[in-house]
Short mmCIF file of N, CA and C in Angstrom, two decimals:
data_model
loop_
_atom_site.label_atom_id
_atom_site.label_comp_id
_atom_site.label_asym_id
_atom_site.label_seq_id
_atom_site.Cartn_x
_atom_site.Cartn_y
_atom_site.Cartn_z
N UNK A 3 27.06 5.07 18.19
CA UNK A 3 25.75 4.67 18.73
C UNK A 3 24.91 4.09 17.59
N UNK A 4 24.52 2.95 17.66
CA UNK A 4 24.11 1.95 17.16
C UNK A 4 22.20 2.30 17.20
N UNK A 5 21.71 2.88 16.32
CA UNK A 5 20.15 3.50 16.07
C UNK A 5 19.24 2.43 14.89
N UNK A 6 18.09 2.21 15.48
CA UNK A 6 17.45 1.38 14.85
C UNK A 6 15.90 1.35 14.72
N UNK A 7 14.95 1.46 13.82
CA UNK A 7 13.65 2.05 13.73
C UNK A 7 12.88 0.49 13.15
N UNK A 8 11.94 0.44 13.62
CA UNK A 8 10.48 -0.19 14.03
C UNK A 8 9.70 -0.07 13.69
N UNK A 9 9.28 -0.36 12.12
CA UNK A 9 7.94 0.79 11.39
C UNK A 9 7.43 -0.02 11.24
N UNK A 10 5.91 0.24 11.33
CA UNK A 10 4.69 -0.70 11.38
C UNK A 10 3.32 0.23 11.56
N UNK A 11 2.24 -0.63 10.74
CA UNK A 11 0.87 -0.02 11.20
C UNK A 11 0.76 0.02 13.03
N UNK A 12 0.49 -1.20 13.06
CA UNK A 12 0.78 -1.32 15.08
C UNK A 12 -0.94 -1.15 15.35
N UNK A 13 -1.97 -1.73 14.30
CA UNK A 13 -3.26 -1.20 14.63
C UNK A 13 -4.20 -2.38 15.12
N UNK A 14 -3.91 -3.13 16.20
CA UNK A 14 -2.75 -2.60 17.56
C UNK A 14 -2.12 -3.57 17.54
N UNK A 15 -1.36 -2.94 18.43
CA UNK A 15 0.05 -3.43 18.84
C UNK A 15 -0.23 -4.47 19.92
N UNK A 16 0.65 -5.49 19.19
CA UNK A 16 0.15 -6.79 19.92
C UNK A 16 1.51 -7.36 20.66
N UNK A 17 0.86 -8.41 21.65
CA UNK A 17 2.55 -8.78 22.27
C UNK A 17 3.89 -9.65 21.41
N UNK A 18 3.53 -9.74 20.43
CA UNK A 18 4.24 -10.31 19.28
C UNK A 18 5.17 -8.85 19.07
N UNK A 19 4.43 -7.75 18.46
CA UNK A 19 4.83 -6.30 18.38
C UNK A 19 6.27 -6.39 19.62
N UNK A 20 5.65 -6.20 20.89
CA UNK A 20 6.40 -5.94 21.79
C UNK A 20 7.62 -7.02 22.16
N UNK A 21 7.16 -8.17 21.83
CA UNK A 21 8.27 -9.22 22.09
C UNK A 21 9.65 -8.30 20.88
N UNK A 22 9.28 -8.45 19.99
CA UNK A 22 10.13 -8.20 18.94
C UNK A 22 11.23 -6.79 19.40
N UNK A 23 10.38 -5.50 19.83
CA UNK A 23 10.57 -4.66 20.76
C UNK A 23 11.51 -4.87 21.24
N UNK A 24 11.19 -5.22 22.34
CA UNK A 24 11.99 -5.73 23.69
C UNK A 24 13.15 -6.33 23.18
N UNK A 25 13.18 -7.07 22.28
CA UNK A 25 14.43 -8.31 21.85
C UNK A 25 15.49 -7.21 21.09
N UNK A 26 14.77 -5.85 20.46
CA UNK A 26 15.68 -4.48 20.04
C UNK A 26 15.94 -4.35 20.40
N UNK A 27 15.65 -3.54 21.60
CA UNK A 27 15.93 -2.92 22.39
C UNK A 27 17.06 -3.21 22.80
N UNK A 28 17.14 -4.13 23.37
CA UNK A 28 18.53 -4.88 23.80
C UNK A 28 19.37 -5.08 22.98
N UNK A 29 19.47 -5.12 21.79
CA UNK A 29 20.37 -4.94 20.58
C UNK A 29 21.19 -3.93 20.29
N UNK A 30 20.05 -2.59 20.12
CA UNK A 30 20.24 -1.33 19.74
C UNK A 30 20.44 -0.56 20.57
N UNK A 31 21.43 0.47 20.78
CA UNK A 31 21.34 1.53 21.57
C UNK A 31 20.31 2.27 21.72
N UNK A 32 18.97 2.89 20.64
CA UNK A 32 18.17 3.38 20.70
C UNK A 32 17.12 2.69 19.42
N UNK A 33 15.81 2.46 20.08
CA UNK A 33 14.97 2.13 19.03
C UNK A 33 13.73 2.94 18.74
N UNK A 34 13.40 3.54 17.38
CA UNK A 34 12.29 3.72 17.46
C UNK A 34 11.71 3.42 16.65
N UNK A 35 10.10 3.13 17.27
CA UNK A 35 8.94 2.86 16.43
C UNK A 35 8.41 3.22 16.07
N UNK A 36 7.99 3.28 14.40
CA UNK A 36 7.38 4.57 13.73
C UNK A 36 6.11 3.88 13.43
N UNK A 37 5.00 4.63 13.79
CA UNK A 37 4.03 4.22 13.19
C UNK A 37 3.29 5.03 11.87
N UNK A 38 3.56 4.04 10.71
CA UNK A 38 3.16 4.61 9.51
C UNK A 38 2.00 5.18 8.94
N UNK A 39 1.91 6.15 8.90
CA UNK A 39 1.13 7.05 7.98
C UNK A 39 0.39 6.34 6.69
N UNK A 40 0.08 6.03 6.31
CA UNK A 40 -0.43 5.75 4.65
C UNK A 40 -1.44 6.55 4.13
N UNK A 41 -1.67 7.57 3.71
CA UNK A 41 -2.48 8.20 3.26
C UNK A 41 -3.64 7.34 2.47
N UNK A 42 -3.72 6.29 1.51
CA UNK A 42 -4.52 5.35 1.14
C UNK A 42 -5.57 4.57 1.51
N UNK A 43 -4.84 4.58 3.03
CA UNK A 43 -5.19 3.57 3.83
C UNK A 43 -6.33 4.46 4.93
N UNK A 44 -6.27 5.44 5.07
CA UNK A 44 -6.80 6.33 6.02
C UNK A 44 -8.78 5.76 6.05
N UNK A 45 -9.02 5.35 7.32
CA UNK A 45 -10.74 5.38 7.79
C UNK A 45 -10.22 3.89 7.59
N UNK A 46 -9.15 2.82 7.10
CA UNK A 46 -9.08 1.57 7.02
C UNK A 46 -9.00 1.13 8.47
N UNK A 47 -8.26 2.16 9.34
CA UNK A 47 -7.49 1.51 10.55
C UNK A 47 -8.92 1.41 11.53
N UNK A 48 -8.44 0.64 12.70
CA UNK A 48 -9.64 0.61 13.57
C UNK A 48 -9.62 1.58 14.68
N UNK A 49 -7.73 1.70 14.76
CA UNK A 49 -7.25 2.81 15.53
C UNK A 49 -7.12 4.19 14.44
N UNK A 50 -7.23 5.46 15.06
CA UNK A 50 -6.19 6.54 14.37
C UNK A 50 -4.97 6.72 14.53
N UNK A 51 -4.36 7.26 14.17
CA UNK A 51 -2.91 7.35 14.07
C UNK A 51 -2.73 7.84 15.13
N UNK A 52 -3.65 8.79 15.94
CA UNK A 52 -3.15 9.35 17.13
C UNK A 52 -3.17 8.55 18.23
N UNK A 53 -4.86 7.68 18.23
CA UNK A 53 -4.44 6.67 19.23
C UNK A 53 -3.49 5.44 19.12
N UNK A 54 -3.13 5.28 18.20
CA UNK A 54 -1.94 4.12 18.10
C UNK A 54 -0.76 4.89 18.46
N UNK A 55 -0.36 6.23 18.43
CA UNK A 55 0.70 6.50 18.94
C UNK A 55 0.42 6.48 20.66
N UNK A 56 -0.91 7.24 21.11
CA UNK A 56 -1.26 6.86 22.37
C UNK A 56 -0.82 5.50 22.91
N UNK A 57 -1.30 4.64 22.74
CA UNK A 57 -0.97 3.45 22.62
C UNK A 57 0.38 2.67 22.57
N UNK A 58 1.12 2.71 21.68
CA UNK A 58 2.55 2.18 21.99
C UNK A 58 3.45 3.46 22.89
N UNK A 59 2.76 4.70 23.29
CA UNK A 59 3.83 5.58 24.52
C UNK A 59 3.75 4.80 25.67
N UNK A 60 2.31 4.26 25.83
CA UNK A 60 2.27 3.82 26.99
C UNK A 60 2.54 2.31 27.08
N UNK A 61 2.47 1.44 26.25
CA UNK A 61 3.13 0.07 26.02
C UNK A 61 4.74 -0.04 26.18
N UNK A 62 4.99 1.36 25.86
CA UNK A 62 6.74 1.35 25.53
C UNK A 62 7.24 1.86 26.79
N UNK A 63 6.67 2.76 27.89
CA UNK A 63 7.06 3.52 28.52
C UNK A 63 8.01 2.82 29.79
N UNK A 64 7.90 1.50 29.75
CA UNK A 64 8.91 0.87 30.49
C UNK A 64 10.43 0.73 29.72
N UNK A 65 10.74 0.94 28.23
CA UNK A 65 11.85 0.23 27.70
C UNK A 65 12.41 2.03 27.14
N UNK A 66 13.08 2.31 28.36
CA UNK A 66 13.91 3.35 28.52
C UNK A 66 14.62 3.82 27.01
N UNK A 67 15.21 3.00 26.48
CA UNK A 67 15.82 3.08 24.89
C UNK A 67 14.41 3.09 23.68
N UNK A 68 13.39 3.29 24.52
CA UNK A 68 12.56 3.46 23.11
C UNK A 68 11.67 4.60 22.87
N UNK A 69 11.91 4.90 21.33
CA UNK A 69 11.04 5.94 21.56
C UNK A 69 9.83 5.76 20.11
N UNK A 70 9.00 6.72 20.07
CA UNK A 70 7.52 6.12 19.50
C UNK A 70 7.28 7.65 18.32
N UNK A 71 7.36 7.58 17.07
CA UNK A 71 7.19 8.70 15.78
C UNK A 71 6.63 8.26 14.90
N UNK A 72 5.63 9.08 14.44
CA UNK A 72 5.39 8.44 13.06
C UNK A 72 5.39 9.16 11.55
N UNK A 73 5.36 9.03 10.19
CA UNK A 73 6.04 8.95 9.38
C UNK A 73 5.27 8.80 8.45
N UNK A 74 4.59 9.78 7.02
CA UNK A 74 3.84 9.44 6.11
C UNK A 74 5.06 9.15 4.94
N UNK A 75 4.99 8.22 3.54
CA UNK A 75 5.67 8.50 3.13
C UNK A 75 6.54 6.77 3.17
N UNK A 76 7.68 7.09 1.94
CA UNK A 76 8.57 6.56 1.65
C UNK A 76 9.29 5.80 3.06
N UNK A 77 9.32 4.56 3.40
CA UNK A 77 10.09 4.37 4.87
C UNK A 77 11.88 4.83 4.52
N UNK A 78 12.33 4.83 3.20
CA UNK A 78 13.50 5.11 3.13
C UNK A 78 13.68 6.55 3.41
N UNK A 79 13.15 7.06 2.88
CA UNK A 79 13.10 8.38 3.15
C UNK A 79 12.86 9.17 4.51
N UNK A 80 12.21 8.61 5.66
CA UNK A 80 11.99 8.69 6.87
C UNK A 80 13.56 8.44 7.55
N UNK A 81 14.28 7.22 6.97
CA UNK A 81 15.41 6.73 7.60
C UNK A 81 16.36 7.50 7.47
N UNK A 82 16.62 8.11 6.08
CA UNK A 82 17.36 9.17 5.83
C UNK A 82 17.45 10.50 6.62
N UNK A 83 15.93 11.12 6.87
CA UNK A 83 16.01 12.17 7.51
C UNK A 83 16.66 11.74 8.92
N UNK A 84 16.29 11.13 9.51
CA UNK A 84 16.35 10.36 10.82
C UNK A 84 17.79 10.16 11.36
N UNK A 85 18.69 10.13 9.70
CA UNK A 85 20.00 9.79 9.84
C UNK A 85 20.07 7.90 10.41
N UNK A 86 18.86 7.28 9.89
CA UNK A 86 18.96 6.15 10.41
C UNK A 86 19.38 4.88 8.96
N UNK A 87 20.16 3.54 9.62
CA UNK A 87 20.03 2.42 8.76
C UNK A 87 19.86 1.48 8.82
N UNK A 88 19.19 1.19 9.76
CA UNK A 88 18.71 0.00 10.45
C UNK A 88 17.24 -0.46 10.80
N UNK A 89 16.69 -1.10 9.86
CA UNK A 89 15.20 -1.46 9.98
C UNK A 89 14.91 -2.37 10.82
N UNK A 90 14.35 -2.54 11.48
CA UNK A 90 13.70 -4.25 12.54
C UNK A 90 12.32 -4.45 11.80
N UNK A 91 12.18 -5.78 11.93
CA UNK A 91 11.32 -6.28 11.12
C UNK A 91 11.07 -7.54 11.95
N UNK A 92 9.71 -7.82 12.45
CA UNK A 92 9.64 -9.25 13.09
C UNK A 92 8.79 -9.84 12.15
N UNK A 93 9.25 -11.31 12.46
CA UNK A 93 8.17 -12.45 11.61
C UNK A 93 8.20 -13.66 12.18
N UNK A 94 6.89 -13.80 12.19
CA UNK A 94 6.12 -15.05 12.72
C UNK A 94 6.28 -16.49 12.01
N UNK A 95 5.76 -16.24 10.59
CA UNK A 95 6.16 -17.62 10.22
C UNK A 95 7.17 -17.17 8.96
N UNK A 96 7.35 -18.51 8.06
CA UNK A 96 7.96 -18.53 6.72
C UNK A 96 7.22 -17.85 5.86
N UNK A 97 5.58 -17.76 5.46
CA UNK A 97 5.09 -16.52 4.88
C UNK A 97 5.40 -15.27 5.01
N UNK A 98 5.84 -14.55 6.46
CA UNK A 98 5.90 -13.55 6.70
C UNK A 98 7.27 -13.03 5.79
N UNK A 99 8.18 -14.25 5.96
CA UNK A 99 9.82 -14.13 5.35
C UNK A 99 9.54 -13.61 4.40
N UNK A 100 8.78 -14.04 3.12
CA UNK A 100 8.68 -13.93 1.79
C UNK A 100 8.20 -13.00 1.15
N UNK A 101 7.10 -12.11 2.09
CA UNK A 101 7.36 -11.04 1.46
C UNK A 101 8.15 -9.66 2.44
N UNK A 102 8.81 -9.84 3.63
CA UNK A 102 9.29 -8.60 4.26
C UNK A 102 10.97 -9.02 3.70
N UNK A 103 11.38 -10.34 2.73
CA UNK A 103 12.40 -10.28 2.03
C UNK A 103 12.58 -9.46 0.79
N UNK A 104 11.55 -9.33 0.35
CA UNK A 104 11.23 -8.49 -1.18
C UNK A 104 11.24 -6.90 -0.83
N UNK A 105 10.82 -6.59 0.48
CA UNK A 105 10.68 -5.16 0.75
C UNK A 105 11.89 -4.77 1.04
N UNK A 106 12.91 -5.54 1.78
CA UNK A 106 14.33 -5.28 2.30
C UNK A 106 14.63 -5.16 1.36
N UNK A 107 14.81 -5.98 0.54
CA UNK A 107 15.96 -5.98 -1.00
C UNK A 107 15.07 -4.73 -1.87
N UNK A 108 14.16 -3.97 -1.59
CA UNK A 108 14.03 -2.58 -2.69
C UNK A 108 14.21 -1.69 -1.76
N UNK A 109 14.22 -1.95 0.19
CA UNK A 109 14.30 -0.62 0.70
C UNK A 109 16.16 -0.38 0.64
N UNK A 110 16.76 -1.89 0.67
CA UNK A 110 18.31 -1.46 0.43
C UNK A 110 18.67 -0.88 -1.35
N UNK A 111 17.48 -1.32 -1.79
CA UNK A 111 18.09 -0.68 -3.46
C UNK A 111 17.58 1.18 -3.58
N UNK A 112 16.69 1.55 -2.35
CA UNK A 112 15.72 2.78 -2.58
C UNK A 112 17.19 3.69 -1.63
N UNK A 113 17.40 2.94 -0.21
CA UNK A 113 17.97 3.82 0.50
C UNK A 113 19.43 3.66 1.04
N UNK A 114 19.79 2.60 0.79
CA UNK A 114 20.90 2.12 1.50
C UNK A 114 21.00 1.80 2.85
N UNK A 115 19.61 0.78 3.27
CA UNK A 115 19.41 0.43 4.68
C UNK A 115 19.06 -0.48 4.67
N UNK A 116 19.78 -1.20 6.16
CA UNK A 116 19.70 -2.97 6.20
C UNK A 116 18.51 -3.43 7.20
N UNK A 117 18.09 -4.80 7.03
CA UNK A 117 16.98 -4.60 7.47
C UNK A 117 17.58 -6.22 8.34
N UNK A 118 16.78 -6.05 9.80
CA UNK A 118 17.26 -7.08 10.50
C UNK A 118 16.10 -7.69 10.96
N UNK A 119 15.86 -8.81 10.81
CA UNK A 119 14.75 -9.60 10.82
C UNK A 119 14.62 -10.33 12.68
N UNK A 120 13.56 -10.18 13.55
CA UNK A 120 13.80 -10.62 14.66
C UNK A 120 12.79 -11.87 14.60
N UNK A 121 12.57 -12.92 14.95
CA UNK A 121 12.05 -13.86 15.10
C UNK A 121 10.89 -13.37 16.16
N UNK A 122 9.79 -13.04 16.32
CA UNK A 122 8.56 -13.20 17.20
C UNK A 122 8.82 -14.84 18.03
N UNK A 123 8.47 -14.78 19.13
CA UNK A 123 8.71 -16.13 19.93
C UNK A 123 7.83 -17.15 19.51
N UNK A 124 7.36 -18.10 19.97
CA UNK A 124 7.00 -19.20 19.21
C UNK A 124 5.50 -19.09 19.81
N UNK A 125 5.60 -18.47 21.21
CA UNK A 125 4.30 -18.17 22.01
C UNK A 125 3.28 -17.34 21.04
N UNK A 126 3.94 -16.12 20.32
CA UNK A 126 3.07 -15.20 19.79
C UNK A 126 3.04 -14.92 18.11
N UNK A 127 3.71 -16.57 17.78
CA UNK A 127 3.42 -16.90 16.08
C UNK A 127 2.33 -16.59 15.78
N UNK A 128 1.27 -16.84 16.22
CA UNK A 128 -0.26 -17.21 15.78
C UNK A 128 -1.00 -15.80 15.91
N UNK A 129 -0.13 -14.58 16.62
CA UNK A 129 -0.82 -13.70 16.89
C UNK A 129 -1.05 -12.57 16.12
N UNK A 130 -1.93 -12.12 15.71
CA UNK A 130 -1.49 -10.92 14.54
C UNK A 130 -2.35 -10.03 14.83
N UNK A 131 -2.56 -8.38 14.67
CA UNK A 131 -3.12 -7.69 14.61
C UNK A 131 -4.89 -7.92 14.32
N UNK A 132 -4.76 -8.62 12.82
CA UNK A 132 -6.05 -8.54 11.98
C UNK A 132 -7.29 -9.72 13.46
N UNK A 133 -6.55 -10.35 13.88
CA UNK A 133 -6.90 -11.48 14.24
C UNK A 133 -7.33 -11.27 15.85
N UNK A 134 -6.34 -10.26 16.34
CA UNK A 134 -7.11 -9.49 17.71
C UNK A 134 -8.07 -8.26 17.87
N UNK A 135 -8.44 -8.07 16.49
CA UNK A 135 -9.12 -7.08 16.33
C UNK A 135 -10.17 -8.10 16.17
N UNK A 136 -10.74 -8.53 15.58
CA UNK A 136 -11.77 -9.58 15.16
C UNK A 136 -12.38 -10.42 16.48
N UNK A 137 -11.19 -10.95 17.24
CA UNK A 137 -11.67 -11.61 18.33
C UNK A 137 -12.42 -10.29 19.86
N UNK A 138 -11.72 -9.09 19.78
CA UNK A 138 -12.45 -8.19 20.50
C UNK A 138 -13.61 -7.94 19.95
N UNK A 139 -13.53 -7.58 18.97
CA UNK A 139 -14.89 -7.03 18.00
C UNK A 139 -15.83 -7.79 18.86
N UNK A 140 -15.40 -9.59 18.93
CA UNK A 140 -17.11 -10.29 19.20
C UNK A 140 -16.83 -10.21 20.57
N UNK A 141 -16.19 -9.15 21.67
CA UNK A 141 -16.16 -9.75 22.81
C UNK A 141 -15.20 -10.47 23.56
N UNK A 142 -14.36 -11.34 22.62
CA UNK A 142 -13.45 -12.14 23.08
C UNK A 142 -12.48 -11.21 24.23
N UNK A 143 -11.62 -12.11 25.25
CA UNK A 143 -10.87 -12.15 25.40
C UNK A 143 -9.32 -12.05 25.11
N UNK A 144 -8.69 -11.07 24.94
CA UNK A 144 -7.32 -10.54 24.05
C UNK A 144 -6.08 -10.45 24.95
N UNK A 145 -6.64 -10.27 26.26
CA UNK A 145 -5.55 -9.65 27.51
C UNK A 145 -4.09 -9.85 27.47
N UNK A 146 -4.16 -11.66 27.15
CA UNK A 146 -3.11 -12.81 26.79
C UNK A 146 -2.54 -12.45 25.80
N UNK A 147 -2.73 -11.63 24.93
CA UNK A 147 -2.54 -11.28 23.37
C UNK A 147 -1.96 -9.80 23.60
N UNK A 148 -2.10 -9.31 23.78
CA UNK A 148 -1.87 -7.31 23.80
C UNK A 148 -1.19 -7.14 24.96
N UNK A 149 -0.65 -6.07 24.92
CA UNK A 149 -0.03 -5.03 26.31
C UNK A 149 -1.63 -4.39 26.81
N UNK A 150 -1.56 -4.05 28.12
CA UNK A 150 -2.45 -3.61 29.03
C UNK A 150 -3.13 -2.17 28.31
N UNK A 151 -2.31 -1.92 27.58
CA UNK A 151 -2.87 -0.70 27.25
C UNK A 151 -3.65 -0.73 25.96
N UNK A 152 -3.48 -1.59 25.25
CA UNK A 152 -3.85 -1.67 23.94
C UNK A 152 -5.12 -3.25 24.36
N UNK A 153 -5.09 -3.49 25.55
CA UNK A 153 -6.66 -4.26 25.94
C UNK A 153 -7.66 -3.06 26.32
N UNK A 154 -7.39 -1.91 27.04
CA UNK A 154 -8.27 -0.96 27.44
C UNK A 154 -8.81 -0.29 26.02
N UNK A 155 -7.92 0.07 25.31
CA UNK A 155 -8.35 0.75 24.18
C UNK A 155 -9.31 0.32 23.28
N UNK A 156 -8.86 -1.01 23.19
CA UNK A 156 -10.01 -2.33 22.26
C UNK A 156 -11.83 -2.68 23.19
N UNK A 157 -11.22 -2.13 24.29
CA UNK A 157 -12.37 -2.45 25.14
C UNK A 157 -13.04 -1.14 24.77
N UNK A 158 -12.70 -0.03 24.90
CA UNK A 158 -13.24 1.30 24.98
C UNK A 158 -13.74 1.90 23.72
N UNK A 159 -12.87 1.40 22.30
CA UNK A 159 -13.20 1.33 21.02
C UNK A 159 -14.54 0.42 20.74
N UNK A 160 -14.50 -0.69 21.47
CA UNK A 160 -15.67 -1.93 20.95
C UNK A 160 -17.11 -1.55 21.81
N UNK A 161 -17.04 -0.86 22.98
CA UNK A 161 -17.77 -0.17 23.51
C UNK A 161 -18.15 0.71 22.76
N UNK A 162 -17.87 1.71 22.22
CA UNK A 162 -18.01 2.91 21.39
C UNK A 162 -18.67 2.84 20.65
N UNK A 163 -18.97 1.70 19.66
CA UNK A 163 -19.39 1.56 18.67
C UNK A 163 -20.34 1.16 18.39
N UNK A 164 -21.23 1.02 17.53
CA UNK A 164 -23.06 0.87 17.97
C UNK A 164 -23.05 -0.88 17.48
#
């Protein structure tokens, strides 16, 4: 059985996220998506860690082979416990290549795990996290951009806030 993990902030998880997903899924016998911990980074996110896991259970809860953990810490070290060696990694453009090539080649020198790069579709190149957070912030329209669940949350977060 062919196991394969999905690590990412995911703050939020956009349909680029899920395209990539979905295109696992079907690859892998089982995928999961870890959403990373960073201790550094903590009060940076717009989500918490808890609602971003909220968040991709219910984005994911149609793709039977997936499941949703997250992970402070070393990603090699997560893979290991996990008994896993198989990273997914999506990218949008040729920037993205250049540096999630540099991270593969130290996570295969840290852990002995390969990292498989999925192409994001051509629809949801342009789409990125930083960039649907910004456009809710003023209001915008995201629907087209996100899973259903991660538009309510941005709505309910941007509400929230003074």
């Amino acid at each position: 059985m062919k196991h394969a993990v999905y690590p990412g902030s995911f703050d939020p998880v956009t349909n680029g996220h899920m395209d990539v997903l979905t295109r696992a899924a079907r690859i892998f016998d089982t995928v999961t998506v870890t959403v990373m911990h960073n201790a550094r980074k903590t009060g940076k996110h717009l989500f918490t860690l808890e609602e971003r896991l909220e968040i991709l259970q219910a984005a994911t809860a149609h793709l039977r082979n997936v499941k949703v953990d997250t992970f402070g810490g070393l990603l090699v070290e997560y893979m290991r416990e996990q008994g896993n060696s198989v990273i997914i990694r999506g990218l949008r453009a040729v920037s993205d290549y250049e540096y999630e090539l540099q991270i593969a080649h130290l996570n295969r020198q840290l852990g002995d795990v390969e990292t498989v790069f999925i192409m994001a579709a051509t629809r949801w190149s342009y789409v990125s996290s930083s960039m649907v957070r910004e456009i809710a912030s003023y209001g915008g329209d995201v629907s087209k951009m996100v899973p259903a669940a991660t538009d309510k949350a941005l709505k309910h977060k941007f509400a929230a806030l003074p």
